[in-house]
mmCIF file of C-alpha atoms in Angstrom:
data_model
loop_
_atom_site.group_PDB
_atom_site.id
_atom_site.type_symbol
_atom_site.label_atom_id
_atom_site.label_comp_id
_atom_site.label_asym_id
_atom_site.label_seq_id
_atom_site.Cartn_x
_atom_site.Cartn_y
_atom_site.Cartn_z
ATOM 1 C CA UNK A 1 1.740 -14.421 -17.274
ATOM 2 C CA UNK A 2 2.999 -14.427 -21.200
ATOM 3 C CA UNK A 3 -0.051 -15.104 -22.748
ATOM 4 C CA UNK A 4 -1.369 -11.922 -21.798
ATOM 5 C CA UNK A 5 -2.439 -9.588 -24.176
ATOM 6 C CA UNK A 6 -1.935 -11.810 -26.905
ATOM 7 C CA UNK A 7 -4.873 -10.370 -28.353
ATOM 8 C CA UNK A 8 -5.862 -13.950 -29.880
ATOM 9 C CA UNK A 9 -3.022 -12.830 -33.147
ATOM 10 C CA UNK A 10 0.010 -14.026 -33.145
ATOM 11 C CA UNK A 11 -0.323 -17.539 -31.280
ATOM 12 C CA UNK A 12 1.098 -16.705 -27.634
ATOM 13 C CA UNK A 13 3.195 -13.134 -29.262
ATOM 14 C CA UNK A 14 3.817 -10.718 -26.685
ATOM 15 C CA UNK A 15 1.598 -7.257 -27.154
ATOM 16 C CA UNK A 16 4.302 -4.742 -25.639
ATOM 17 C CA UNK A 17 2.079 -2.664 -25.347
ATOM 18 C CA UNK A 18 0.378 -4.604 -22.422
ATOM 19 C CA UNK A 19 3.363 -6.042 -21.174
ATOM 20 C CA UNK A 20 4.316 -2.459 -20.040
ATOM 21 C CA UNK A 21 0.887 -1.805 -18.809
ATOM 22 C CA UNK A 22 0.560 -5.065 -16.540
ATOM 23 C CA UNK A 23 4.318 -4.667 -15.051
ATOM 24 C CA UNK A 24 3.914 -0.614 -14.051
ATOM 25 C CA UNK A 25 0.453 -1.521 -12.651
ATOM 26 C CA UNK A 26 2.197 -4.545 -11.200
ATOM 27 C CA UNK A 27 4.796 -1.940 -9.738
ATOM 28 C CA UNK A 28 1.732 0.557 -8.501
ATOM 29 C CA UNK A 29 0.308 -2.553 -6.525
ATOM 30 C CA UNK A 30 3.524 -3.305 -5.001
ATOM 31 C CA UNK A 31 3.333 -0.177 -3.747
ATOM 32 C CA UNK A 32 0.313 0.338 -2.385
ATOM 33 C CA UNK A 33 0.256 -3.413 -0.260
ATOM 34 C CA UNK A 34 3.092 -1.784 1.741
ATOM 35 C CA UNK A 35 1.876 1.177 2.613
ATOM 36 C CA UNK A 36 -1.418 -0.740 4.072
ATOM 37 C CA UNK A 37 1.235 -2.943 5.199
ATOM 38 C CA UNK A 38 3.876 0.072 7.002
ATOM 39 C CA UNK A 39 0.448 2.211 8.291
ATOM 40 C CA UNK A 40 -1.061 -1.385 9.846
ATOM 41 C CA UNK A 41 2.863 -1.126 11.529
ATOM 42 C CA UNK A 42 3.103 2.307 12.577
ATOM 43 C CA UNK A 43 -0.551 3.018 13.708
ATOM 44 C CA UNK A 44 0.144 0.411 15.995
ATOM 45 C CA UNK A 45 3.368 2.334 16.645
ATOM 46 C CA UNK A 46 1.951 5.939 16.612
ATOM 47 C CA UNK A 47 -1.522 5.735 17.569
ATOM 48 C CA UNK A 48 -3.033 6.882 20.804
ATOM 49 C CA UNK A 49 -7.187 7.949 20.495
ATOM 50 C CA UNK A 50 -8.255 9.118 17.484
ATOM 51 C CA UNK A 51 -8.966 12.849 17.666
ATOM 52 C CA UNK A 52 -11.078 15.880 16.100
ATOM 53 C CA UNK A 53 -7.042 16.022 14.040
ATOM 54 C CA UNK A 54 -4.042 14.408 13.483
ATOM 55 C CA UNK A 55 -1.202 16.431 15.615
ATOM 56 C CA UNK A 56 2.310 17.308 14.371
ATOM 57 C CA UNK A 57 4.032 15.147 16.975
ATOM 58 C CA UNK A 58 1.423 12.052 15.535
ATOM 59 C CA UNK A 59 2.461 13.012 12.086
ATOM 60 C CA UNK A 60 6.317 13.610 12.953
ATOM 61 C CA UNK A 61 5.765 9.493 14.545
ATOM 62 C CA UNK A 62 4.406 8.311 11.618
ATOM 63 C CA UNK A 63 7.278 10.450 9.269
ATOM 64 C CA UNK A 64 10.320 8.961 11.734
ATOM 65 C CA UNK A 65 8.262 5.216 11.633
ATOM 66 C CA UNK A 66 8.133 4.929 8.015
ATOM 67 C CA UNK A 67 12.236 5.665 7.810
ATOM 68 C CA UNK A 68 13.267 3.615 10.345
ATOM 69 C CA UNK A 69 11.286 0.873 8.908
ATOM 70 C CA UNK A 70 12.782 0.917 5.643
ATOM 71 C CA UNK A 71 16.144 1.402 7.474
ATOM 72 C CA UNK A 72 16.147 -1.198 9.710
ATOM 73 C CA UNK A 73 14.422 -3.230 6.453
ATOM 74 C CA UNK A 74 17.419 -1.770 4.489
ATOM 75 C CA UNK A 75 20.143 -3.263 7.524
ATOM 76 C CA UNK A 76 18.486 -6.693 7.795
ATOM 77 C CA UNK A 77 18.972 -7.020 4.429
ATOM 78 C CA UNK A 78 22.328 -5.657 4.386
ATOM 79 C CA UNK A 79 23.770 -7.997 7.538
ATOM 80 C CA UNK A 80 22.746 -11.370 5.425
ATOM 81 C CA UNK A 81 23.863 -10.429 2.004
ATOM 82 C CA UNK A 82 27.392 -9.480 5.065
ATOM 83 C CA UNK A 83 26.844 -12.739 6.070
ATOM 84 C CA UNK A 84 26.281 -14.524 3.407
ATOM 85 C CA UNK A 85 29.537 -14.045 2.421
ATOM 86 C CA UNK A 86 31.567 -14.629 4.458
ATOM 87 C CA UNK A 87 30.129 -18.107 4.421
ATOM 88 C CA UNK A 88 28.290 -17.302 7.663
ATOM 89 C CA UNK A 89 25.409 -18.515 6.972
ATOM 90 C CA UNK A 90 23.779 -22.145 6.250
ATOM 91 C CA UNK B 1 1.508 3.777 -28.687
ATOM 92 C CA UNK B 2 -0.467 1.369 -30.721
ATOM 93 C CA UNK B 3 -4.029 2.866 -29.073
ATOM 94 C CA UNK B 4 -7.200 1.960 -30.204
ATOM 95 C CA UNK B 5 -5.451 -0.721 -32.863
ATOM 96 C CA UNK B 6 -8.696 -3.723 -33.077
ATOM 97 C CA UNK B 7 -9.076 -6.849 -31.250
ATOM 98 C CA UNK B 8 -7.079 -8.993 -33.613
ATOM 99 C CA UNK B 9 -9.566 -12.362 -34.776
ATOM 100 C CA UNK B 10 -12.880 -10.407 -33.314
ATOM 101 C CA UNK B 11 -12.695 -13.814 -30.660
ATOM 102 C CA UNK B 12 -9.986 -12.059 -28.068
ATOM 103 C CA UNK B 13 -11.402 -9.636 -25.264
ATOM 104 C CA UNK B 14 -10.805 -5.880 -26.278
ATOM 105 C CA UNK B 15 -7.612 -4.558 -25.291
ATOM 106 C CA UNK B 16 -8.943 -1.136 -23.933
ATOM 107 C CA UNK B 17 -11.601 -3.738 -22.332
ATOM 108 C CA UNK B 18 -9.178 -5.574 -20.373
ATOM 109 C CA UNK B 19 -7.205 -2.197 -18.942
ATOM 110 C CA UNK B 20 -9.661 -0.726 -17.440
ATOM 111 C CA UNK B 21 -11.368 -4.512 -16.381
ATOM 112 C CA UNK B 22 -7.405 -4.882 -14.547
ATOM 113 C CA UNK B 23 -7.733 -0.958 -13.112
ATOM 114 C CA UNK B 24 -11.041 -1.271 -11.608
ATOM 115 C CA UNK B 25 -10.319 -5.076 -10.202
ATOM 116 C CA UNK B 26 -7.155 -3.249 -8.524
ATOM 117 C CA UNK B 27 -9.083 -0.414 -7.394
ATOM 118 C CA UNK B 28 -11.565 -2.966 -5.439
ATOM 119 C CA UNK B 29 -8.712 -5.017 -4.032
ATOM 120 C CA UNK B 30 -7.062 -1.302 -2.377
ATOM 121 C CA UNK B 31 -10.887 -0.538 -1.043
ATOM 122 C CA UNK B 32 -10.945 -4.092 0.335
ATOM 123 C CA UNK B 33 -8.043 -4.304 2.558
ATOM 124 C CA UNK B 34 -8.461 -0.466 3.037
ATOM 125 C CA UNK B 35 -11.640 -1.660 4.605
ATOM 126 C CA UNK B 36 -10.428 -4.556 6.333
ATOM 127 C CA UNK B 37 -7.359 -2.797 8.177
ATOM 128 C CA UNK B 38 -10.063 -0.020 9.165
ATOM 129 C CA UNK B 39 -12.645 -2.151 11.148
ATOM 130 C CA UNK B 40 -9.647 -4.190 12.215
ATOM 131 C CA UNK B 41 -8.320 -1.246 14.134
ATOM 132 C CA UNK B 42 -10.540 1.402 15.056
ATOM 133 C CA UNK B 43 -12.814 -1.902 16.601
ATOM 134 C CA UNK B 44 -9.791 -1.728 18.665
ATOM 135 C CA UNK B 45 -9.451 1.908 19.022
ATOM 136 C CA UNK B 46 -13.745 2.592 19.966
ATOM 137 C CA UNK B 47 -14.882 -0.626 20.657
ATOM 138 C CA UNK B 48 -13.375 -1.541 24.103
ATOM 139 C CA UNK B 49 -16.324 -3.367 25.523
ATOM 140 C CA UNK B 50 -19.130 -4.529 23.022
ATOM 141 C CA UNK B 51 -22.104 -3.571 24.103
ATOM 142 C CA UNK B 52 -25.809 -4.720 22.670
ATOM 143 C CA UNK B 53 -24.847 -1.808 19.897
ATOM 144 C CA UNK B 54 -23.064 0.574 18.968
ATOM 145 C CA UNK B 55 -24.135 3.622 20.946
ATOM 146 C CA UNK B 56 -22.674 6.963 19.974
ATOM 147 C CA UNK B 57 -19.560 7.556 21.412
ATOM 148 C CA UNK B 58 -18.821 4.581 19.613
ATOM 149 C CA UNK B 59 -19.546 5.554 16.539
ATOM 150 C CA UNK B 60 -17.932 9.005 17.403
ATOM 151 C CA UNK B 61 -15.114 7.940 17.580
ATOM 152 C CA UNK B 62 -14.924 5.192 14.389
ATOM 153 C CA UNK B 63 -16.023 8.280 12.328
ATOM 154 C CA UNK B 64 -12.779 10.182 13.671
ATOM 155 C CA UNK B 65 -10.276 7.057 14.041
ATOM 156 C CA UNK B 66 -11.447 6.571 10.396
ATOM 157 C CA UNK B 67 -10.665 9.884 9.064
ATOM 158 C CA UNK B 68 -7.269 10.125 11.009
ATOM 159 C CA UNK B 69 -6.564 5.832 9.380
ATOM 160 C CA UNK B 70 -6.587 7.746 5.729
ATOM 161 C CA UNK B 71 -4.360 10.760 7.020
ATOM 162 C CA UNK B 72 -1.879 8.297 8.296
ATOM 163 C CA UNK B 73 -2.110 6.096 5.228
ATOM 164 C CA UNK B 74 -1.564 9.007 2.784
ATOM 165 C CA UNK B 75 1.093 10.629 5.327
ATOM 166 C CA UNK B 76 2.171 6.776 4.901
ATOM 167 C CA UNK B 77 1.914 7.139 1.276
ATOM 168 C CA UNK B 78 4.003 10.246 0.862
ATOM 169 C CA UNK B 79 7.209 9.563 2.829
ATOM 170 C CA UNK B 80 7.368 6.321 1.259
ATOM 171 C CA UNK B 81 7.353 7.543 -2.267
ATOM 172 C CA UNK B 82 9.610 10.658 -1.188
ATOM 173 C CA UNK B 83 11.949 8.001 0.261
ATOM 174 C CA UNK B 84 11.869 6.062 -2.722
ATOM 175 C CA UNK B 85 13.204 8.408 -5.180
ATOM 176 C CA UNK B 86 15.674 9.463 -2.110
ATOM 177 C CA UNK B 87 17.001 5.316 -2.436
ATOM 178 C CA UNK B 88 16.603 6.110 -6.133
ATOM 179 C CA UNK B 89 18.784 8.874 -6.555
ATOM 180 C CA UNK B 90 21.613 7.039 -4.377
ATOM 181 C CA UNK B 91 22.053 4.636 -6.842
#
């Protein structure tokens, strides 16, 4: 990707402004992608019949669902790391 | 920052134009993702037995489902973003 923003000028030099822009947009897009995925997962867990308003119980379910998903992801990461550290994983 | 510098050489794409294109393509991709997810989720919730047309109650259900999906999306986005900030604070 480092041919981005060279602007046709000094042969392949990275434009730092462009690089910063691409990195920021990539970061934002990764966030959005995760929100799409989490909404999908938590919709399945929390949503009953859609009604005229999202009730408090359902909202709490969504919040808990996101928090526990991240906990799970952290837990899995930590456990895999410690297993890898003790050489249990091959 | 070095905004508004003329494109070097003249043959290259204007940088601001390129940045606008990137932004709008990302926006399109996100809209498509949302469209696809909403259709999938609301079809599942509202069209349990597909008939010869989308009847009135199905349409009402789909409209409501879309609004609730947006609510859910916003709650998830808010929660995730607050959590990210909290995790960063811990580092």
